[in-house]
XYZ file of N, CA and C in Angstrom:
672
model
N -47.044 29.833 -95.958
C -48.444 29.992 -95.563
C -49.171 30.946 -96.522
N -48.511 32.063 -96.823
C -49.135 33.021 -97.739
C -49.311 32.411 -99.128
N -48.292 31.679 -99.577
C -48.376 31.066 -100.902
C -49.532 30.078 -100.959
N -49.707 29.291 -99.894
C -50.792 28.314 -99.853
C -52.152 28.990 -99.878
N -52.316 30.032 -99.066
C -53.597 30.745 -99.023
C -53.884 31.446 -100.347
N -52.840 31.978 -100.975
C -53.046 32.652 -102.262
C -53.424 31.653 -103.345
N -52.844 30.466 -103.281
C -53.192 29.430 -104.259
C -54.652 29.027 -104.122
N -55.135 28.886 -102.890
C -56.553 28.589 -102.669
C -57.428 29.692 -103.257
N -57.002 30.932 -103.049
C -57.770 32.069 -103.569
C -57.782 32.059 -105.095
N -56.606 31.830 -105.702
C -56.516 31.807 -107.167
C -57.386 30.707 -107.765
N -57.520 29.602 -107.026
C -58.324 28.465 -107.497
C -59.779 28.556 -107.046
N -60.124 29.666 -106.370
C -61.490 29.896 -105.878
C -61.956 28.771 -104.951
N -61.056 28.354 -104.048
C -61.358 27.295 -103.090
C -61.455 27.889 -101.692
N -62.602 27.731 -101.059
C -62.785 28.137 -99.672
C -62.961 26.899 -98.812
N -62.116 26.784 -97.797
C -62.132 25.614 -96.932
C -62.011 26.095 -95.499
N -63.098 26.034 -94.774
C -63.127 26.601 -93.426
C -62.137 25.918 -92.496
N -62.040 24.594 -92.570
C -61.134 23.873 -91.672
C -59.687 24.302 -91.902
N -59.266 24.333 -93.163
C -57.906 24.762 -93.477
C -57.676 26.208 -93.049
N -58.644 27.071 -93.339
C -58.497 28.492 -93.029
C -58.413 28.740 -91.524
N -59.193 28.013 -90.749
C -59.154 28.171 -89.291
C -57.805 27.709 -88.738
N -57.279 26.625 -89.259
C -55.961 26.149 -88.832
C -54.883 27.168 -89.201
N -54.990 27.726 -90.405
C -54.028 28.743 -90.831
C -54.111 29.977 -89.943
N -55.338 30.371 -89.613
C -55.548 31.541 -88.754
C -54.935 31.304 -87.370
N -55.102 30.110 -86.844
C -54.541 29.771 -85.529
C -53.023 29.868 -85.557
N -52.420 29.377 -86.634
C -50.964 29.412 -86.772
C -50.468 30.855 -86.886
N -51.132 31.640 -87.713
C -50.725 33.038 -87.903
C -50.894 33.835 -86.619
N -51.994 33.605 -85.914
C -52.242 34.307 -84.652
C -51.159 33.999 -83.625
N -50.650 32.774 -83.659
C -49.611 32.354 -82.719
C -48.326 33.131 -82.921
N -48.030 33.506 -84.170
C -46.753 34.137 -84.490
C -46.858 35.639 -84.773
N -48.052 36.157 -84.878
C -48.229 37.571 -85.223
C -48.276 38.453 -83.977
N -47.841 39.678 -84.126
C -47.948 40.717 -83.111
C -48.770 41.841 -83.738
N -49.945 42.103 -83.207
C -50.836 43.089 -83.832
C -50.342 44.516 -83.668
N -49.237 44.702 -82.940
C -48.603 46.014 -82.853
C -47.455 46.146 -83.849
N -46.865 45.007 -84.244
C -45.663 45.049 -85.080
C -45.817 44.307 -86.410
N -46.656 43.293 -86.451
C -46.814 42.507 -87.667
C -46.339 41.086 -87.484
N -45.773 40.496 -88.532
C -45.303 39.115 -88.496
C -44.043 39.014 -89.354
N -43.074 38.182 -88.964
C -41.879 38.021 -89.804
C -42.227 37.355 -91.131
N -41.455 37.678 -92.155
C -41.622 36.998 -93.437
C -41.160 35.552 -93.335
N -40.022 35.348 -92.704
C -39.482 34.011 -92.477
C -38.951 33.951 -91.045
N -38.804 32.743 -90.532
C -38.295 32.568 -89.178
C -36.789 32.308 -89.214
N -36.136 32.448 -88.061
C -34.690 32.235 -87.969
C -34.308 30.829 -88.421
N -35.195 29.856 -88.212
C -34.904 28.472 -88.580
C -34.685 28.301 -90.086
N -35.145 29.260 -90.884
C -34.977 29.162 -92.338
C -33.515 29.214 -92.750
N -32.648 29.709 -91.852
C -31.218 29.782 -92.155
C -30.614 28.397 -92.345
N -31.308 27.373 -91.873
C -30.812 26.001 -92.000
C -31.076 25.412 -93.386
N -31.797 26.148 -94.235
C -32.223 25.619 -95.529
C -31.869 26.599 -96.649
N -31.781 26.094 -97.893
C -31.510 26.993 -99.025
C -32.607 28.045 -99.155
N -32.217 29.248 -99.468
C -33.193 30.312 -99.703
C -32.596 31.328 -100.658
N -33.468 32.073 -101.324
C -33.024 33.034 -102.332
C -32.181 34.136 -101.695
N -31.332 34.736 -102.508
C -30.405 35.756 -102.023
C -31.127 36.925 -101.373
N -32.321 37.296 -101.889
C -33.005 38.458 -101.339
C -33.585 38.198 -99.950
N -33.519 36.957 -99.469
C -33.923 36.686 -98.088
C -32.722 36.650 -97.139
N -31.537 36.886 -97.666
C -30.343 36.855 -96.825
C -30.125 38.209 -96.150
N -31.087 38.650 -95.400
C -30.945 39.911 -94.675
C -31.749 39.828 -93.383
N -31.373 40.655 -92.431
C -31.988 40.600 -91.109
C -33.439 41.066 -91.118
N -33.809 41.907 -92.104
C -35.165 42.453 -92.133
C -36.220 41.371 -92.359
N -35.829 40.292 -93.039
C -36.796 39.232 -93.352
C -37.319 38.543 -92.094
N -36.531 38.564 -91.024
C -36.953 37.906 -89.792
C -37.541 38.876 -88.774
N -37.692 40.144 -89.186
C -38.283 41.140 -88.297
C -39.792 41.236 -88.554
N -40.595 41.403 -87.503
C -42.041 41.551 -87.703
C -42.368 42.739 -88.602
N -43.333 42.556 -89.495
C -43.694 43.610 -90.434
C -45.158 43.469 -90.847
N -45.816 44.611 -91.017
C -47.197 44.593 -91.504
C -47.251 44.315 -93.001
N -46.132 44.474 -93.687
C -46.134 44.209 -95.126
C -46.480 42.760 -95.424
N -46.140 41.856 -94.522
C -46.500 40.463 -94.704
C -47.825 40.129 -94.032
N -48.052 40.684 -92.851
C -49.269 40.359 -92.107
C -50.523 40.806 -92.854
N -50.481 41.966 -93.480
C -51.667 42.503 -94.153
C -52.156 41.573 -95.256
N -51.223 41.023 -96.037
C -51.625 40.092 -97.089
C -52.211 38.809 -96.534
N -51.608 38.296 -95.472
C -52.126 37.082 -94.838
C -53.547 37.296 -94.321
N -53.765 38.443 -93.683
C -55.087 38.732 -93.128
C -56.118 38.894 -94.247
N -55.718 39.517 -95.337
C -56.618 39.652 -96.475
C -57.027 38.310 -97.044
N -56.071 37.398 -97.173
C -56.364 36.076 -97.714
C -57.222 35.251 -96.757
N -57.031 35.444 -95.455
C -57.900 34.776 -94.478
C -59.322 35.339 -94.541
N -59.437 36.655 -94.704
C -60.765 37.272 -94.832
C -61.482 36.760 -96.079
N -60.727 36.544 -97.142
C -61.329 36.034 -98.380
C -61.965 34.671 -98.132
N -61.376 33.897 -97.232
C -61.913 32.576 -96.921
C -63.282 32.668 -96.238
N -63.604 33.822 -95.654
C -64.923 34.024 -95.067
C -65.128 33.366 -93.722
N -64.041 33.114 -92.993
C -64.179 32.445 -91.704
C -64.564 33.434 -90.612
N -65.184 32.909 -89.574
C -65.572 33.704 -88.413
C -64.562 33.434 -87.307
N -63.768 34.452 -86.963
C -62.724 34.277 -85.966
C -62.489 35.612 -85.262
N -62.671 35.680 -83.936
C -62.522 36.946 -83.205
C -61.138 37.577 -83.363
N -60.090 36.750 -83.348
C -58.740 37.309 -83.512
C -58.576 37.932 -84.886
N -59.144 37.312 -85.892
C -59.018 37.815 -87.261
C -59.609 39.214 -87.384
N -60.738 39.448 -86.719
C -61.366 40.771 -86.792
C -60.476 41.831 -86.144
N -59.807 41.470 -85.048
C -58.871 42.401 -84.423
C -57.680 42.670 -85.345
N -57.230 41.631 -86.020
C -56.105 41.770 -86.940
C -56.453 42.676 -88.115
N -57.676 42.563 -88.612
C -58.126 43.426 -89.713
C -58.042 44.892 -89.295
N -58.519 45.204 -88.101
C -58.488 46.582 -87.616
C -57.063 47.091 -87.469
N -56.171 46.243 -86.977
C -54.769 46.640 -86.827
C -54.129 46.930 -88.184
N -54.424 46.083 -89.169
C -53.851 46.278 -90.504
C -54.400 47.538 -91.168
N -55.695 47.790 -91.009
C -56.286 48.997 -91.592
C -55.711 50.251 -90.942
N -55.484 50.194 -89.658
C -54.879 51.325 -88.967
C -53.468 51.574 -89.471
N -52.739 50.508 -89.735
C -51.387 50.646 -90.266
C -51.404 51.262 -91.657
N -52.324 50.823 -92.502
C -52.451 51.397 -93.850
C -52.790 52.882 -93.760
N -53.690 53.211 -92.864
C -54.169 54.584 -92.737
C -53.105 55.537 -92.221
N -52.260 55.062 -91.316
C -51.346 55.961 -90.603
C -49.915 55.945 -91.122
N -49.636 55.163 -92.162
C -48.275 55.085 -92.697
C -48.256 55.316 -94.203
N -47.167 55.873 -94.680
C -46.936 55.990 -96.116
C -46.297 54.701 -96.594
N -46.922 54.030 -97.525
C -46.392 52.773 -98.054
C -45.473 53.092 -99.234
N -44.209 52.682 -99.124
C -43.199 53.056 -100.111
C -42.720 51.891 -100.962
N -43.211 50.687 -100.691
C -42.782 49.491 -101.414
C -43.980 48.878 -102.131
N -43.818 48.611 -103.413
C -44.936 48.069 -104.204
C -45.411 46.724 -103.675
N -44.517 45.923 -103.111
C -44.915 44.629 -102.557
C -45.880 44.826 -101.385
N -45.573 45.803 -100.541
C -46.431 46.101 -99.396
C -47.797 46.594 -99.854
N -47.800 47.422 -100.881
C -49.056 47.955 -101.410
C -49.898 46.836 -102.020
N -49.251 45.887 -102.681
C -49.969 44.768 -103.280
C -50.708 43.954 -102.217
N -50.043 43.684 -101.089
C -50.703 42.914 -100.042
C -51.807 43.719 -99.366
N -51.619 45.042 -99.293
C -52.652 45.886 -98.687
C -53.918 45.893 -99.550
N -53.752 45.942 -100.859
C -54.914 45.862 -101.746
C -55.648 44.536 -101.567
N -54.896 43.478 -101.294
C -55.490 42.158 -101.081
C -56.478 42.205 -99.920
N -56.114 42.917 -98.860
C -57.021 43.044 -97.715
C -58.225 43.915 -98.060
N -57.990 45.067 -98.666
C -59.093 45.983 -98.964
C -60.143 45.325 -99.846
N -59.690 44.505 -100.777
C -60.619 43.868 -101.717
C -61.590 42.936 -101.017
N -61.175 42.385 -99.867
C -61.993 41.394 -99.172
C -62.964 42.010 -98.175
N -63.013 43.337 -98.115
C -63.844 44.025 -97.133
C -64.998 44.764 -97.808
N -66.085 45.043 -97.076
C -67.161 45.875 -97.644
C -66.604 47.220 -98.095
N -67.013 47.658 -99.271
C -66.439 48.861 -99.863
C -67.117 50.127 -99.318
N -66.838 50.382 -98.041
C -67.349 51.575 -97.380
C -66.570 52.794 -97.827
N -66.996 53.969 -97.409
C -66.277 55.198 -97.744
C -64.853 55.159 -97.196
N -64.694 54.585 -96.000
C -63.376 54.467 -95.379
C -62.454 53.591 -96.221
N -62.951 52.453 -96.666
C -62.139 51.535 -97.477
C -61.837 52.162 -98.835
N -62.802 52.852 -99.410
C -62.546 53.516 -100.699
C -61.476 54.598 -100.555
N -61.464 55.255 -99.402
C -60.449 56.265 -99.150
C -59.056 55.647 -99.046
N -58.967 54.499 -98.393
C -57.684 53.806 -98.292
C -57.235 53.302 -99.665
N -58.188 52.872 -100.476
C -57.870 52.437 -101.837
C -57.255 53.590 -102.634
N -57.824 54.765 -102.535
C -57.303 55.935 -103.244
C -55.914 56.299 -102.719
N -55.718 56.232 -101.408
C -54.418 56.520 -100.800
C -53.339 55.600 -101.359
N -53.608 54.297 -101.367
C -52.633 53.339 -101.866
C -52.399 53.493 -103.369
N -53.453 53.820 -104.100
C -53.319 54.016 -105.548
C -52.345 55.150 -105.848
N -52.439 56.224 -105.083
C -51.538 57.363 -105.269
C -50.110 57.016 -104.860
N -49.959 56.244 -103.791
C -48.629 55.881 -103.311
C -47.936 54.892 -104.234
N -48.722 54.089 -104.947
C -48.146 53.061 -105.813
C -47.236 53.656 -106.878
N -47.631 54.754 -107.508
C -46.893 55.291 -108.646
C -45.517 55.834 -108.273
N -45.299 56.129 -107.003
C -43.983 56.607 -106.573
C -43.263 55.573 -105.709
N -43.783 54.368 -105.621
C -43.215 53.354 -104.735
C -42.013 52.661 -105.368
N -41.171 52.097 -104.514
C -40.050 51.279 -104.968
C -40.587 49.959 -105.520
N -39.903 49.461 -106.520
C -40.203 48.170 -107.153
C -41.519 48.167 -107.932
N -42.058 49.344 -108.264
C -43.196 49.387 -109.182
C -42.643 49.630 -110.575
N -42.850 48.703 -111.473
C -42.261 48.757 -112.810
C -43.316 49.215 -113.806
N -43.413 50.532 -113.942
C -44.413 51.089 -114.844
C -43.982 50.977 -116.301
N -42.659 50.941 -116.552
C -42.130 50.823 -117.903
C -42.183 49.363 -118.340
N -43.000 49.069 -119.310
C -43.189 47.681 -119.743
C -41.919 47.083 -120.339
N -41.027 47.915 -120.886
C -39.814 47.429 -121.535
C -38.637 47.297 -120.576
N -38.823 47.668 -119.336
C -37.733 47.615 -118.366
C -37.322 46.170 -118.083
N -36.014 45.955 -117.958
C -35.485 44.626 -117.645
C -35.243 44.467 -116.142
N -35.434 45.537 -115.381
C -35.197 45.482 -113.949
C -36.320 44.723 -113.240
N -35.962 44.181 -112.062
C -36.977 43.500 -111.271
C -38.001 44.514 -110.757
N -39.251 44.121 -110.739
C -40.295 44.971 -110.185
C -41.669 44.384 -110.460
N -42.666 44.956 -109.832
C -44.052 44.531 -110.020
C -44.698 45.410 -111.079
N -45.186 44.801 -112.123
C -45.836 45.547 -113.194
C -47.310 45.769 -112.849
N -47.998 46.645 -113.591
C -49.440 46.813 -113.375
C -50.218 45.498 -113.475
N -49.707 44.539 -114.233
C -50.408 43.262 -114.376
C -50.345 42.417 -113.104
N -49.395 42.723 -112.206
C -49.377 42.058 -110.900
C -50.558 42.531 -110.054
N -50.939 43.774 -110.243
C -52.044 44.351 -109.482
C -53.381 44.095 -110.159
N -53.361 43.969 -111.467
C -54.590 43.724 -112.229
C -54.365 42.553 -113.182
N -54.246 41.326 -112.653
C -53.991 40.166 -113.504
C -55.181 39.757 -114.360
N -56.310 40.375 -114.116
C -57.514 40.103 -114.896
C -58.134 41.428 -115.321
N -58.845 41.396 -116.422
C -59.508 42.614 -116.901
C -60.613 43.068 -115.954
N -60.999 42.211 -115.011
C -62.030 42.572 -114.035
C -61.464 42.689 -112.621
N -60.147 42.796 -112.485
C -59.504 42.858 -111.181
C -59.909 44.088 -110.385
N -59.818 43.964 -109.088
C -60.141 45.047 -108.153
C -59.333 46.306 -108.457
N -58.056 46.134 -108.811
C -57.164 47.277 -109.053
C -57.125 47.714 -110.514
N -57.958 47.124 -111.340
C -57.960 47.456 -112.774
C -58.135 48.950 -113.017
N -58.951 49.622 -112.233
C -59.279 51.034 -112.464
C -58.126 51.984 -112.183
N -57.057 51.495 -111.573
C -55.918 52.350 -111.269
C -55.161 52.716 -112.539
N -55.220 51.853 -113.546
C -54.357 51.982 -114.713
C -55.160 52.310 -115.981
N -54.497 53.006 -116.900
C -55.131 53.327 -118.166
C -55.139 52.097 -119.075
N -56.024 52.110 -120.030
C -56.114 51.018 -121.000
C -54.818 50.884 -121.791
N -54.240 52.022 -122.191
C -53.008 51.995 -122.987
C -51.851 51.390 -122.205
N -51.748 51.740 -120.912
C -50.657 51.205 -120.098
C -50.776 49.697 -119.951
N -51.968 49.208 -119.668
C -52.167 47.770 -119.515
C -51.919 47.032 -120.828
N -52.386 47.600 -121.929
C -52.202 46.963 -123.229
C -50.725 46.836 -123.566
N -49.945 47.876 -123.248
C -48.505 47.822 -123.513
C -47.862 46.700 -122.712
N -48.211 46.567 -121.462
C -47.644 45.506 -120.635
C -48.091 44.126 -121.120
N -49.323 44.013 -121.569
C -49.809 42.744 -122.090
C -49.039 42.364 -123.356
N -48.792 43.332 -124.230
C -48.061 43.077 -125.470
C -46.638 42.606 -125.184
N -45.977 43.272 -124.250
C -44.604 42.896 -123.896
C -44.588 41.516 -123.246
N -45.553 41.260 -122.374
C -45.635 39.959 -121.713
C -45.788 38.841 -122.738
N -46.647 39.031 -123.717
C -46.866 38.022 -124.753
C -45.582 37.784 -125.555
N -44.831 38.847 -125.806
C -43.606 38.735 -126.596
C -42.486 38.033 -125.834
N -42.574 37.983 -124.517
C -41.524 37.376 -123.699
C -41.681 35.866 -123.555
N -42.755 35.303 -124.075
C -42.931 33.848 -124.000
C -41.850 33.159 -124.824
N -41.202 32.160 -124.273
C -40.088 31.498 -124.936
C -40.558 30.305 -125.773
N -39.631 29.724 -126.494
C -39.984 28.668 -127.450
C -40.566 27.428 -126.783
N -40.234 27.201 -125.505
C -40.800 26.042 -124.804
C -42.178 26.339 -124.220
N -42.690 27.551 -124.476
C -44.014 27.927 -123.994
C -44.008 28.625 -122.660
N -42.838 28.694 -122.012
C -42.760 29.288 -120.680
C -42.123 30.649 -120.651
N -42.059 31.205 -119.444
C -41.415 32.493 -119.196
C -40.281 32.297 -118.200
N -39.247 33.127 -118.341
C -38.170 33.132 -117.362
C -38.573 33.983 -116.151
N -37.919 33.749 -115.012
C -38.130 34.589 -113.841
C -37.032 35.642 -113.804
N -37.314 36.769 -113.158
C -36.345 37.868 -113.148
C -35.749 38.100 -111.768
N -35.573 37.001 -111.013
C -34.821 37.050 -109.765
C -34.010 35.761 -109.667
N -33.017 35.740 -108.787
C -32.132 34.598 -108.678
C -32.623 33.657 -107.583
N -33.052 32.442 -107.940
C -33.545 31.473 -106.941
C -32.366 30.785 -106.257
N -32.620 30.025 -105.198
C -31.531 29.365 -104.487
C -30.944 28.158 -105.215
N -31.586 27.701 -106.273
C -31.063 26.551 -107.003
C -31.878 26.284 -108.260
N -31.407 25.344 -109.072
C -32.048 25.080 -110.358
C -33.442 24.482 -110.194
N -33.637 23.641 -109.183
C -34.967 23.077 -108.953
C -35.976 24.176 -108.650
N -35.566 25.123 -107.819
C -36.439 26.254 -107.507
C -36.728 27.077 -108.755
N -35.737 27.221 -109.629
C -35.959 27.962 -110.871
C -37.037 27.309 -111.724
N -36.961 25.979 -111.856
C -37.951 25.256 -112.652
C -39.344 25.365 -112.035
N -39.416 25.268 -110.707
C -40.714 25.372 -110.037
C -41.324 26.759 -110.235
N -40.499 27.787 -110.080
C -41.014 29.150 -110.231
C -41.357 29.465 -111.684
N -40.592 28.905 -112.630
C -40.935 29.100 -114.039
C -42.322 28.536 -114.325
N -42.611 27.349 -113.765
C -43.929 26.747 -113.973
C -45.028 27.633 -113.397
N -44.789 28.151 -112.191
C -45.784 29.016 -111.540
C -46.003 30.295 -112.352
N -44.907 30.941 -112.731
C -45.007 32.196 -113.484
C -45.648 31.965 -114.850
N -45.332 30.847 -115.473
C -45.898 30.548 -116.788
C -47.413 30.394 -116.712
N -47.893 29.628 -115.746
C -49.337 29.464 -115.591
C -50.001 30.809 -115.295
N -49.379 31.591 -114.428
C -49.921 32.901 -114.072
C -49.999 33.816 -115.291
N -48.951 33.823 -116.109
C -48.935 34.689 -117.292
C -49.947 34.242 -118.341
N -50.116 32.936 -118.497
C -51.127 32.440 -119.434
C -52.528 32.858 -118.994
N -52.767 32.841 -117.688
C -54.067 33.271 -117.166
C -54.287 34.766 -117.434
N -53.213 35.555 -117.295
C -53.314 36.988 -117.571
C -53.654 37.227 -119.037
N -52.906 36.579 -119.928
C -53.122 36.772 -121.358
C -54.488 36.252 -121.787
N -54.964 35.222 -121.109
C -56.282 34.683 -121.424
C -57.399 35.641 -121.034
N -57.101 36.505 -120.067
C -58.112 37.445 -119.593
C -58.183 38.710 -120.443
N -57.009 39.133 -120.937
C -56.959 40.393 -121.674
C -57.009 40.157 -123.178
N -58.027 40.629 -123.824
C -58.088 40.613 -125.284
C -57.120 41.671 -125.792
N -56.534 41.525 -126.994
C -56.813 40.489 -128.016
C -55.998 39.227 -127.851
N -55.429 38.994 -126.643
C -54.598 37.817 -126.421
C -55.413 36.710 -125.762
N -56.580 36.443 -126.279
C -57.435 35.384 -125.757
C -56.854 34.037 -126.138
N -56.484 33.237 -125.134
C -55.858 31.958 -125.391
C -56.739 30.819 -124.893
N -56.494 29.646 -125.402
C -57.157 28.459 -124.912
C -56.175 27.705 -124.036
N -56.466 27.610 -122.730
C -55.539 26.944 -121.815
C -55.796 25.447 -121.793
């Protein structure tokens, strides 16, 4: 569901009918006190990546709900439950220390879709400070370890989170990203998928995403 909503956002597609159906589905499974599971127990019947082979993935969490709510807000739909969910997610951001870069990334997704009031700007500053000490934030552009680089937060030179990072830091990551392109034009993924078909699918997704990043940041202006 999150992947589908994010794809619509990346393609700048707003569809009220789809968004309302998605909101209804999410509302059915979400708990505004606890969050929503990343995956359901039924997923055990199907192939899945090794990092989903843990009990935490099926436990309700705001780390997943916050991103979903942000993507629904981006769609611009009018839904009473959605407004309650926004308040619950903002309260969670405000009252908890976020220690995982993935969680912070989804929280920024929500903040970006809201009016930039003093309260929202304060939450933005809070998350910006927490990001630099969070797990899975890969500030070193040359690191081979898995993690989210600054380009995940600022995939465009005009991104909402662009101001968090210095020009030199972003340029270094852009240079390394460009150098990692392989002879077939694609990029490898840095996690282990459940099978070769999944690897090929994710390579295609990551390759398109990286080309869009390089196309946005000069001097790596490309023609897609």
